[in-house]
Every structure is written in C-alpha cells, then in structure tokens.
C-alpha cells in the first residue's frame, strides 16, 4: 500500500515537474512596449545600446515591420493589438467621423471620444480577450485602453498623459511585477511618445531626435535593470515595437490641394500626408481623382489592393497619398502651421522603408540571435496571443511571420 502511494506521489511529482516549466514558458508575463515613430533603422545608429542588447540575445527584424495603411498612430496601435487592418477594426485614421454620430469628431485629443467604445468596438484588443479568459491585463498607456471595448477595460489603465515621465511609466510596470502572484498581470503595455514628437519637430535626422533615442533607450535600460534585479529578465517576454517610421519633410516639398481642384467644392477631413477628402461636386471629384505631381488620389473603393483599405463606412470618399517627404495641404491649413525648415512626417506609402517600424523581442519564448525578414504589423497580434496561450480572434495576421523567432 505504502509502495503504491509512493509510486503515485512520484508519478504526480514527475508530472508537476514536467508541466511547470511548460506552463511557465507559456504563461510568462508579456510586456508589449511601443516606441512611437521609432523607424526601423534608428536601431542602427549606435544610440540605443539597450535595444541592441535585447536584439543580440533575442529576435529582431533589422529591416523592420511594414505598418498598415494609413501610416498613423491610432490606426497602427490598434492594428498591433487586434491583428486587424484599419479598414477592418474601424480606427480608420487619427481623425474619424461616423455617419451614426453626426457632427462628432473622433481625434486623439478628444478625451470623451477616445474613451468611448463606439469607436473601438470593431476590434477586440489582446487585453479584452485576456481579461475575459481570466488573465489580468494592465496598460501603461495604449490607444484604446481607456475605453470599455466590448464592455471590458484592462484591470489597470491610465488616462493618457504626455507629461508623465518615461521613468515613472517604467517604475509603474516594475511595481506591477512585485504584486503577489494572484494579482500580478499576465499582459502589460508600455508606451513612449518622445521619439515621434522629436521626429516631427526636428526631422528624423535632427539632433533632438537622436537625443530622444537615447532617452527612450535609457527608459528601456531602467526596465531591463529592474527585471534583472527581480530575476525576471529571462522569465518575461518583452516585445518592443513601433507603430511607424518617419520621413524628412521640407518647406520646398509642399503640394496644395487648392492647385488640384476648386477648393470651395472640397471638404478636407484630414490633410498633411495621407489625406481624406469629400468632393462636393462631380467636377471637384473628377479633378481630384488620379495622378498629380507628387500626390495621387483615388476613390475609396479604388485604392491599390496592397493598402488593404477602402471598404469601411468611416473612410472618406477620396483618399490622397503624397510621395514620401512631401506635404499635402491646403493654403488655409498651411497658413496655420507652415514649415520653416526640415521637419518629419509619417502617413506615407507603407511599403516605403522610411515608414518601417521597430520590432525586437526578448524572453523565454524567443530564440537567441534570430533575425526576421520584413513582415506586416498585423502579425504581431497572433504572436502576442500565442505568448499568452490564448486563441486568437479572427484577424489579418499570419502566425508564420514570427514563428522562426520562437524557440
Ligand atoms: P501622430 O499624430 O500620428 O504622430 O500621433 C502621435 C501622438 O499621439 C503623440 O504625440 C502622442 O502624444 C499621442 N498619443 C499617443 N497615445 C495616445 C493616447 N492614448 N491618447 C491620446 N493621444 C495619444
Ligand atoms: Zn505614431
Ligand atoms: Zn507622429
């Protein structure tokens, strides 16, 4: 009898020993970090040693990820976290209108709209599925994290505050990892805007941009040091991404909408780079659609298939895309914010290398020194779901794109 019991105890122990590492690897906490506007090749400047260290020991896409169209912040952050193209998740640009909400404008600064699930319900972010399946998700900023999408918010989330110092954000994430096991999050996000901000102000080649690279890398160094101090560096899966790259603009590269069509007959929804327009007369539409010097315009249903864009009701009837480095604006809009020297912009062709975004991943799930060829950012979502052991919702990504990165 005692021998029988002992055999059962041994068998159970063996099972537990076998199961625990597998479980630990599958459910290692995941930290998703976004460095807004971190163009893929910024990592080659020698200014980001922490990122270089993560890449050396983990997986890296040296040529970056291709962002989704339109190449702006909100659509791409929502693509990263849902695996859906903006045409499918409904955050069709940074500024959005919907016929069901006449006169209401969704924009990044409209806090009440940003917090309204109406705009976000077309997708299901990782944190919603995680919470529904009994995991805990905490967000240290992410577009969408302030809204109760499908009725669910992350267990912890914050109202976005650009002035919140990067180190304070990192320290909050580290404090989460100190929580008792039954309160600790399985999935965390962390977001930094400084590289995008300086890329816009001083161009991707500006001195202040390089300073921003150093500052964000220092924040990552603080995160890595905190993980090491807790013995977690090799037990947390860290996925570091960007939403898009950055291209240099100039006062010498401006195209005016006024020169393409009768301006009084066109209502611009968005302008700058990728632009959405409403032509209020057939004449204005005919004048706009087609190729012009440095800009091309299409009816929404006629965009090139590779943009995966143009079916959603929220997309304006005409979409224009300037050549990389060119600004597309109206005389009225430009008068309010003219360029005075080199600056930076995104919102260009997603296939342009200047629009490509950072991807580095490190942790128990990732093989050392893996290098990935360019892949589409819709494939980050299936990777995150795999790391969390969750079944992905229907999405536009391909798990095969990042499979070589996994152990
Ligand atoms: P973009 O205009 O596409 O370059 O957007 C970048 C800006 O988005 C940054 O300056 C951030 O301050 C802002 N941003 C990032 N996340 C959020 C958020 N959750 N809520 C509001 N604004 C945000
Ligand atoms: Zn951005
Ligand atoms: Zn930006």
Short mmCIF file of C-alpha atoms and ligand atoms in Angstrom, two decimals:
data_model
loop_
_atom_site.label_atom_id
_atom_site.label_comp_id
_atom_site.label_asym_id
_atom_site.label_seq_id
_atom_site.Cartn_x
_atom_site.Cartn_y
_atom_site.Cartn_z
CA UNK A 1 0.00 0.00 0.00
CA UNK A 2 2.77 2.40 1.02
CA UNK A 3 4.71 1.47 -2.14
CA UNK A 4 1.59 2.17 -4.20
CA UNK A 5 1.11 5.56 -2.57
CA UNK A 6 4.79 6.35 -3.06
CA UNK A 7 4.53 5.42 -6.74
CA UNK A 8 1.53 7.72 -7.15
CA UNK A 9 3.37 10.53 -5.34
CA UNK A 10 6.39 10.02 -7.62
CA UNK A 11 4.21 9.98 -10.72
CA UNK A 12 2.40 13.15 -9.67
CA UNK A 13 5.70 14.85 -8.82
CA UNK A 14 7.10 13.92 -12.22
CA UNK A 15 4.00 15.28 -13.93
CA UNK A 16 4.22 18.52 -11.98
CA UNK A 17 7.93 18.85 -12.78
CA UNK A 18 7.21 18.26 -16.44
CA UNK A 19 4.22 20.56 -16.52
CA UNK A 20 5.60 23.53 -14.57
CA UNK A 21 8.33 24.63 -16.99
CA UNK A 22 5.94 24.26 -19.90
CA UNK A 23 3.30 26.29 -18.12
CA UNK A 24 5.84 28.87 -17.00
CA UNK A 25 7.09 29.30 -20.56
CA UNK A 26 3.56 29.51 -21.93
CA UNK A 27 2.31 31.95 -19.32
CA UNK A 28 5.44 34.02 -18.77
CA UNK A 29 4.27 37.62 -18.36
CA UNK A 30 4.29 39.59 -21.60
CA UNK A 31 5.29 43.27 -21.76
CA UNK A 32 4.43 44.97 -25.04
CA UNK A 33 6.39 48.21 -25.44
CA UNK A 34 5.63 50.78 -28.13
CA UNK A 35 8.14 53.46 -29.04
CA UNK A 36 6.02 55.75 -31.18
CA UNK A 37 7.66 56.66 -34.50
CA UNK A 38 10.78 54.52 -33.96
CA UNK A 39 11.85 53.95 -37.56
CA UNK A 40 13.47 50.53 -38.02
CA UNK A 41 16.88 51.92 -38.99
CA UNK A 42 17.14 54.16 -35.90
CA UNK A 43 18.31 50.98 -34.16
CA UNK A 44 21.48 51.06 -36.33
CA UNK A 45 22.68 54.47 -35.13
CA UNK A 46 24.58 53.16 -32.15
CA UNK A 47 22.48 55.32 -29.83
CA UNK A 48 20.29 52.58 -28.37
CA UNK A 49 22.56 50.06 -26.61
CA UNK A 50 19.74 48.52 -24.57
CA UNK A 51 17.72 47.74 -27.67
CA UNK A 52 20.86 46.37 -29.31
CA UNK A 53 21.41 44.08 -26.31
CA UNK A 54 17.83 42.80 -26.44
CA UNK A 55 18.18 42.22 -30.18
CA UNK A 56 21.52 40.40 -29.77
CA UNK A 57 20.05 37.98 -27.23
CA UNK A 58 16.59 37.75 -28.78
CA UNK A 59 14.71 38.18 -32.04
CA UNK A 60 14.98 41.24 -34.24
CA UNK A 61 13.64 42.36 -37.61
CA UNK A 62 16.60 44.54 -38.72
CA UNK A 63 14.65 45.91 -41.70
CA UNK A 64 11.58 46.42 -39.55
CA UNK A 65 7.88 45.77 -39.87
CA UNK A 66 5.65 47.21 -42.56
CA UNK A 67 2.94 49.35 -40.97
CA UNK A 68 -0.70 49.33 -42.08
CA UNK A 69 -2.41 51.99 -44.16
CA UNK A 70 -2.94 54.79 -43.15
CA UNK A 71 0.51 55.03 -41.55
CA UNK A 72 -0.59 56.98 -38.47
CA UNK A 73 -0.51 56.38 -34.73
CA UNK A 74 -4.02 55.36 -33.70
CA UNK A 75 -4.80 53.06 -36.66
CA UNK A 76 -1.47 51.25 -36.27
CA UNK A 77 -1.55 50.88 -32.49
CA UNK A 78 -5.00 49.36 -32.84
CA UNK A 79 -3.74 47.05 -35.60
CA UNK A 80 -0.84 45.88 -33.42
CA UNK A 81 -3.20 44.97 -30.57
CA UNK A 82 -6.04 43.44 -32.68
CA UNK A 83 -4.31 41.96 -35.75
CA UNK A 84 -6.86 43.75 -37.94
CA UNK A 85 -6.18 46.19 -40.75
CA UNK A 86 -7.57 49.68 -40.02
CA UNK A 87 -10.16 49.00 -42.75
CA UNK A 88 -11.43 46.15 -40.55
CA UNK A 89 -11.05 47.49 -36.98
CA UNK A 90 -12.59 50.88 -37.75
CA UNK A 91 -9.94 53.23 -36.30
CA UNK A 92 -9.58 54.32 -39.88
CA UNK A 93 -7.24 57.27 -39.07
CA UNK A 94 -6.23 59.55 -36.20
CA UNK A 95 -9.30 61.64 -37.03
CA UNK A 96 -12.54 59.80 -37.74
CA UNK A 97 -16.18 60.67 -38.39
CA UNK A 98 -19.09 58.23 -38.39
CA UNK A 99 -22.49 58.82 -40.01
CA UNK A 100 -24.11 57.32 -36.89
CA UNK A 101 -22.68 60.22 -34.83
CA UNK A 102 -23.40 63.30 -36.95
CA UNK A 103 -21.17 66.24 -36.14
CA UNK A 104 -18.99 64.26 -33.73
CA UNK A 105 -15.26 64.18 -34.40
CA UNK A 106 -13.02 61.43 -33.04
CA UNK A 107 -9.48 62.69 -32.59
CA UNK A 108 -6.56 61.81 -30.33
CA UNK A 109 -7.15 64.89 -28.18
CA UNK A 110 -10.94 64.39 -27.80
CA UNK A 111 -10.81 62.59 -24.46
CA UNK A 112 -14.54 61.79 -24.28
CA UNK A 113 -14.38 60.18 -27.75
CA UNK A 114 -11.11 58.34 -27.08
CA UNK A 115 -12.83 56.82 -24.03
CA UNK A 116 -15.97 55.87 -25.96
CA UNK A 117 -16.05 52.20 -27.05
CA UNK A 118 -18.21 53.17 -30.03
CA UNK A 119 -15.06 53.97 -31.99
CA UNK A 120 -13.14 50.85 -30.92
CA UNK A 121 -15.73 48.07 -30.87
CA UNK A 122 -14.81 46.89 -34.38
CA UNK A 123 -11.77 45.12 -32.92
CA UNK A 124 -11.02 43.02 -29.87
CA UNK A 125 -7.68 44.04 -28.30
CA UNK A 126 -5.45 41.47 -26.62
CA UNK A 127 -6.33 42.87 -23.18
CA UNK A 128 -10.08 42.31 -23.69
CA UNK A 129 -9.69 38.63 -24.60
CA UNK A 130 -7.12 38.17 -21.82
CA UNK A 131 -9.46 39.65 -19.20
CA UNK A 132 -12.39 37.60 -20.49
CA UNK A 133 -10.32 34.41 -20.24
CA UNK A 134 -9.36 35.06 -16.63
CA UNK A 135 -5.91 36.62 -17.20
CA UNK A 136 -5.02 40.09 -15.95
CA UNK A 137 -4.02 42.90 -18.33
CA UNK A 138 -2.56 46.21 -17.12
CA UNK A 139 -1.86 49.05 -19.55
CA UNK A 140 0.67 51.83 -19.07
CA UNK A 141 -0.97 53.72 -21.97
CA UNK A 142 -2.10 52.35 -25.33
CA UNK A 143 -4.63 53.84 -27.74
CA UNK A 144 -7.97 52.22 -26.87
CA UNK A 145 -7.05 51.24 -23.32
CA UNK A 146 -9.23 53.98 -21.83
CA UNK A 147 -12.45 52.66 -23.42
CA UNK A 148 -14.63 49.76 -22.24
CA UNK A 149 -14.27 47.86 -25.51
CA UNK A 150 -16.93 45.12 -25.67
CA UNK A 151 -17.65 46.25 -22.12
CA UNK A 152 -14.15 45.36 -20.86
CA UNK A 153 -11.28 47.55 -19.67
CA UNK A 154 -7.83 46.40 -18.59
CA UNK A 155 -7.68 45.61 -14.83
CA UNK A 156 -5.46 48.71 -14.57
CA UNK A 157 -5.28 51.55 -17.08
CA UNK A 158 -4.46 55.24 -17.09
CA UNK A 159 -5.74 58.36 -18.79
CA UNK A 160 -3.02 59.24 -21.29
CA UNK A 161 -0.71 61.99 -20.02
CA UNK A 162 2.05 63.06 -22.35
CA UNK A 163 3.83 64.83 -19.46
CA UNK A 164 4.14 61.66 -17.40
CA UNK A 165 7.93 61.00 -17.33
CA UNK A 166 9.17 57.86 -19.10
CA UNK A 167 10.94 56.60 -15.96
CA UNK A 168 7.70 56.89 -13.94
CA UNK A 169 5.93 54.75 -16.53
CA UNK A 170 8.67 52.12 -16.30
CA UNK A 171 8.56 52.16 -12.50
CA UNK A 172 4.82 51.50 -12.52
CA UNK A 173 5.32 48.45 -14.74
CA UNK A 174 8.08 47.17 -12.44
CA UNK A 175 5.84 47.70 -9.39
CA UNK A 176 3.18 45.55 -11.06
CA UNK A 177 5.70 42.71 -11.21
CA UNK A 178 6.16 43.00 -7.43
CA UNK A 179 2.47 42.27 -6.78
CA UNK A 180 1.55 38.94 -5.18
CA UNK A 181 1.20 36.17 -7.77
CA UNK A 182 -2.60 36.21 -7.62
CA UNK A 183 -2.70 39.93 -8.52
CA UNK A 184 0.24 40.17 -10.93
CA UNK A 185 -0.64 40.96 -14.55
CA UNK A 186 -0.07 38.45 -17.35
CA UNK A 187 -0.06 41.13 -20.02
CA UNK A 188 1.25 44.69 -19.81
CA UNK A 189 1.69 47.55 -22.24
CA UNK A 190 4.12 50.45 -22.01
CA UNK A 191 4.18 53.43 -24.36
CA UNK A 192 6.66 56.25 -25.13
CA UNK A 193 5.90 59.19 -27.49
CA UNK A 194 9.17 61.18 -27.37
CA UNK A 195 10.83 59.70 -30.47
CA UNK A 196 7.75 60.51 -32.61
CA UNK A 197 7.47 64.01 -31.16
CA UNK A 198 11.11 64.89 -31.87
CA UNK A 199 10.97 63.17 -35.29
CA UNK A 200 8.15 65.56 -36.22
CA UNK A 201 9.82 68.67 -34.81
CA UNK A 202 13.41 68.23 -35.85
CA UNK A 203 13.18 65.59 -38.62
CA UNK A 204 14.45 62.00 -38.45
CA UNK A 205 17.94 63.46 -38.88
CA UNK A 206 17.72 66.11 -36.18
CA UNK A 207 19.93 66.30 -33.10
CA UNK A 208 16.92 66.32 -30.77
CA UNK A 209 15.64 63.13 -32.38
CA UNK A 210 18.93 61.44 -31.55
CA UNK A 211 18.63 62.75 -28.01
CA UNK A 212 15.13 61.23 -27.80
CA UNK A 213 16.54 57.86 -28.94
CA UNK A 214 18.99 58.00 -26.04
CA UNK A 215 16.25 58.97 -23.56
CA UNK A 216 13.92 56.16 -24.58
CA UNK A 217 16.78 53.68 -24.55
CA UNK A 218 17.59 54.84 -21.01
CA UNK A 219 13.97 54.10 -20.03
CA UNK A 220 14.36 50.62 -21.53
CA UNK A 221 17.63 50.22 -19.62
CA UNK A 222 15.74 51.02 -16.42
CA UNK A 223 13.15 48.38 -17.31
CA UNK A 224 15.82 45.77 -18.08
CA UNK A 225 17.74 46.58 -14.88
CA UNK A 226 14.50 46.28 -12.89
CA UNK A 227 13.75 42.92 -14.48
CA UNK A 228 17.28 41.69 -13.76
CA UNK A 229 17.08 42.84 -10.13
CA UNK A 230 13.92 40.76 -9.77
CA UNK A 231 15.42 37.71 -11.51
CA UNK A 232 12.82 38.18 -14.26
CA UNK A 233 14.96 39.20 -17.22
CA UNK A 234 14.82 35.71 -18.71
CA UNK A 235 11.32 34.98 -17.46
CA UNK A 236 9.36 37.83 -19.04
CA UNK A 237 8.62 38.07 -22.75
CA UNK A 238 9.38 41.60 -23.86
CA UNK A 239 8.09 42.64 -27.28
CA UNK A 240 9.28 46.09 -28.38
CA UNK A 241 7.57 47.62 -31.41
CA UNK A 242 6.82 50.91 -33.12
CA UNK A 243 3.72 51.98 -34.98
CA UNK A 244 5.51 53.51 -37.99
CA UNK A 245 8.69 55.26 -39.14
CA UNK A 246 9.38 58.89 -40.10
CA UNK A 247 10.46 60.79 -43.21
CA UNK A 248 12.04 64.22 -43.56
CA UNK A 249 9.79 66.97 -44.91
CA UNK A 250 10.75 70.43 -46.11
CA UNK A 251 9.12 73.77 -46.99
CA UNK A 252 10.35 73.01 -50.53
CA UNK A 253 8.13 69.92 -50.80
CA UNK A 254 4.54 71.09 -50.37
CA UNK A 255 1.57 70.34 -52.68
CA UNK A 256 -1.57 72.43 -52.28
CA UNK A 257 -5.00 70.91 -52.66
CA UNK A 258 -6.08 74.35 -53.93
CA UNK A 259 -3.97 73.75 -57.04
CA UNK A 260 -5.68 70.42 -57.87
CA UNK A 261 -9.38 71.24 -57.54
CA UNK A 262 -11.73 74.16 -56.81
CA UNK A 263 -11.08 74.43 -53.07
CA UNK A 264 -14.59 75.74 -52.30
CA UNK A 265 -16.02 72.44 -53.56
CA UNK A 266 -13.82 70.17 -51.41
CA UNK A 267 -14.13 69.44 -47.68
CA UNK A 268 -10.89 68.10 -46.23
CA UNK A 269 -11.37 65.56 -43.41
CA UNK A 270 -7.63 65.06 -42.90
CA UNK A 271 -4.64 66.71 -44.58
CA UNK A 272 -0.88 66.69 -44.16
CA UNK A 273 0.28 63.38 -45.55
CA UNK A 274 -2.28 60.64 -46.25
CA UNK A 275 -5.49 62.64 -46.60
CA UNK A 276 -9.22 62.05 -46.68
CA UNK A 277 -11.41 64.38 -48.72
CA UNK A 278 -15.05 64.91 -49.56
CA UNK A 279 -15.65 66.30 -53.07
CA UNK A 280 -18.95 68.15 -53.02
CA UNK A 281 -19.36 68.38 -56.83
CA UNK A 282 -18.74 65.85 -59.62
CA UNK A 283 -16.33 68.39 -61.12
CA UNK A 284 -14.23 68.51 -57.97
CA UNK A 285 -14.18 64.72 -57.76
CA UNK A 286 -13.06 64.40 -61.39
CA UNK A 287 -10.36 66.99 -60.82
CA UNK A 288 -9.01 65.21 -57.74
CA UNK A 289 -9.01 61.55 -58.74
CA UNK A 290 -5.82 60.49 -60.49
CA UNK A 291 -2.10 61.18 -60.51
CA UNK A 292 -0.78 64.68 -59.90
CA UNK A 293 2.78 65.88 -59.40
CA UNK A 294 3.90 64.32 -56.06
CA UNK A 295 0.43 63.17 -54.99
CA UNK A 296 -2.12 60.60 -56.15
CA UNK A 297 -5.82 60.43 -55.27
CA UNK A 298 -8.29 57.56 -55.50
CA UNK A 299 -11.98 56.97 -54.84
CA UNK A 300 -12.05 54.96 -51.62
CA UNK A 301 -13.13 51.75 -53.37
CA UNK A 302 -10.34 52.02 -55.93
CA UNK A 303 -7.21 52.17 -53.77
CA UNK A 304 -4.41 49.73 -54.66
CA UNK A 305 -5.20 46.32 -53.12
CA UNK A 306 -1.88 46.27 -51.25
CA UNK A 307 -3.19 49.08 -48.99
CA UNK A 308 -5.99 46.81 -47.65
CA UNK A 309 -8.07 49.96 -47.24
CA UNK A 310 -11.23 51.48 -48.60
CA UNK A 311 -14.29 49.44 -47.57
CA UNK A 312 -15.08 50.84 -44.10
CA UNK A 313 -18.01 53.28 -43.89
CA UNK A 314 -15.87 55.68 -41.85
CA UNK A 315 -13.35 56.23 -44.67
CA UNK A 316 -13.92 59.49 -46.59
CA UNK A 317 -14.87 59.14 -50.28
CA UNK A 318 -11.47 60.25 -51.64
CA UNK A 319 -8.04 59.32 -50.32
CA UNK A 320 -4.86 61.11 -51.42
CA UNK A 321 -1.30 59.98 -50.77
CA UNK A 322 1.71 62.24 -51.33
CA UNK A 323 5.15 60.93 -52.25
CA UNK A 324 7.36 60.29 -49.25
CA UNK A 325 8.75 63.56 -47.89
CA UNK A 326 6.03 65.70 -49.47
CA UNK A 327 3.36 67.53 -47.52
CA UNK A 328 -0.18 67.65 -48.95
CA UNK A 329 -2.21 70.50 -47.50
CA UNK A 330 -4.46 73.44 -48.35
CA UNK A 331 -3.35 77.08 -48.34
CA UNK A 332 -5.69 77.71 -45.41
CA UNK A 333 -4.36 74.80 -43.29
CA UNK A 334 -0.75 75.53 -44.19
CA UNK A 335 -1.09 79.18 -43.17
CA UNK A 336 -1.87 77.98 -39.63
CA UNK A 337 1.16 75.66 -39.38
CA UNK A 338 3.71 76.47 -42.07
CA UNK A 339 7.02 74.62 -42.24
CA UNK A 340 10.02 76.81 -41.50
CA UNK A 341 12.73 74.20 -42.03
CA UNK A 342 13.29 70.46 -42.06
CA UNK A 343 10.65 68.54 -40.12
CA UNK A 344 9.30 64.99 -40.12
CA UNK A 345 6.12 63.17 -41.04
CA UNK A 346 4.65 59.73 -41.50
CA UNK A 347 1.46 58.74 -43.28
CA UNK A 348 3.23 57.73 -46.48
CA UNK A 349 3.27 54.50 -48.50
CA UNK A 350 3.52 51.58 -46.03
CA UNK A 351 5.96 49.84 -48.36
CA UNK A 352 8.45 52.70 -48.16
CA UNK A 353 11.41 51.65 -45.97
CA UNK A 354 11.19 55.06 -44.24
CA UNK A 355 7.80 54.01 -42.83
CA UNK A 356 9.07 50.71 -41.40
CA UNK A 357 8.80 50.21 -37.66
CA UNK A 358 10.98 48.66 -34.97
CA UNK A 359 10.50 45.03 -33.89
CA UNK A 360 12.65 43.45 -31.16
CA UNK A 361 11.58 40.60 -28.85
CA UNK A 362 13.38 39.04 -25.89
CA UNK A 363 12.49 36.41 -23.32
CA UNK A 364 12.00 32.69 -22.72
CA UNK A 365 9.81 32.29 -25.81
CA UNK A 366 12.38 33.75 -28.21
CA UNK A 367 15.38 32.09 -29.74
CA UNK A 368 18.72 33.91 -29.34
CA UNK A 369 20.01 35.93 -32.27
CA UNK A 370 17.04 35.25 -34.55
CA UNK A 371 16.71 37.65 -37.49
CA UNK A 372 13.34 38.08 -39.17
CA UNK A 373 12.74 39.45 -42.67
CA UNK A 374 10.28 42.37 -43.02
CA UNK A 375 6.74 41.37 -42.06
CA UNK A 376 3.39 43.16 -41.81
CA UNK A 377 2.46 44.56 -38.42
CA UNK A 378 -0.86 42.67 -38.42
CA UNK A 379 1.22 39.61 -37.43
CA UNK A 380 2.25 40.97 -34.02
CA UNK A 381 -1.22 40.13 -32.64
CA UNK A 382 -1.13 36.36 -33.30
CA UNK A 383 2.34 36.31 -31.72
CA UNK A 384 1.07 38.05 -28.56
CA UNK A 385 -1.87 35.66 -28.30
CA UNK A 386 0.45 32.67 -28.66
CA UNK A 387 2.73 34.03 -25.92
CA UNK A 388 -0.31 34.34 -23.66
CA UNK A 389 -1.67 30.89 -24.57
CA UNK A 390 -4.89 32.47 -25.86
CA UNK A 391 -6.78 31.55 -29.03
CA UNK A 392 -6.55 34.49 -31.42
CA UNK A 393 -9.76 36.12 -32.62
CA UNK A 394 -10.20 36.21 -36.42
CA UNK A 395 -7.50 38.58 -37.72
CA UNK A 396 -5.44 39.66 -40.73
CA UNK A 397 -2.10 38.45 -39.35
CA UNK A 398 -0.04 35.37 -40.09
CA UNK A 399 1.48 33.38 -37.21
CA UNK A 400 4.11 32.04 -39.65
CA UNK A 401 5.60 35.55 -39.97
CA UNK A 402 7.10 35.44 -36.48
CA UNK A 403 7.23 31.64 -35.96
CA UNK A 404 11.02 31.48 -36.69
CA UNK A 405 11.56 33.83 -33.74
CA UNK A 406 10.13 31.31 -31.27
CA UNK A 407 12.13 28.61 -29.52
P1 LIG B 1 0.66 61.17 -34.64
O1 LIG B 1 -0.11 62.44 -34.81
O2 LIG B 1 0.11 60.08 -35.50
O3 LIG B 1 2.10 61.38 -34.81
O4 LIG B 1 0.41 60.71 -33.13
C1 LIG B 1 1.37 60.76 -32.12
C2 LIG B 1 0.80 61.37 -30.89
O5 LIG B 1 -0.21 60.52 -30.34
C3 LIG B 1 1.80 61.54 -29.78
O6 LIG B 1 2.23 62.88 -29.73
C4 LIG B 1 1.07 61.15 -28.52
O7 LIG B 1 1.09 62.18 -27.56
C5 LIG B 1 -0.35 60.87 -28.99
N1 LIG B 1 -0.94 59.74 -28.27
C6 LIG B 1 -0.39 58.53 -28.08
N2 LIG B 1 -1.19 57.73 -27.35
C7 LIG B 1 -2.27 58.44 -27.04
C8 LIG B 1 -3.46 58.19 -26.29
N3 LIG B 1 -3.64 57.00 -25.72
N4 LIG B 1 -4.37 59.18 -26.21
C9 LIG B 1 -4.16 60.36 -26.82
N5 LIG B 1 -3.06 60.68 -27.52
C10 LIG B 1 -2.12 59.73 -27.64
ZN1 LIG B 2 2.85 57.27 -34.08
ZN1 LIG B 3 3.71 61.05 -35.36
#
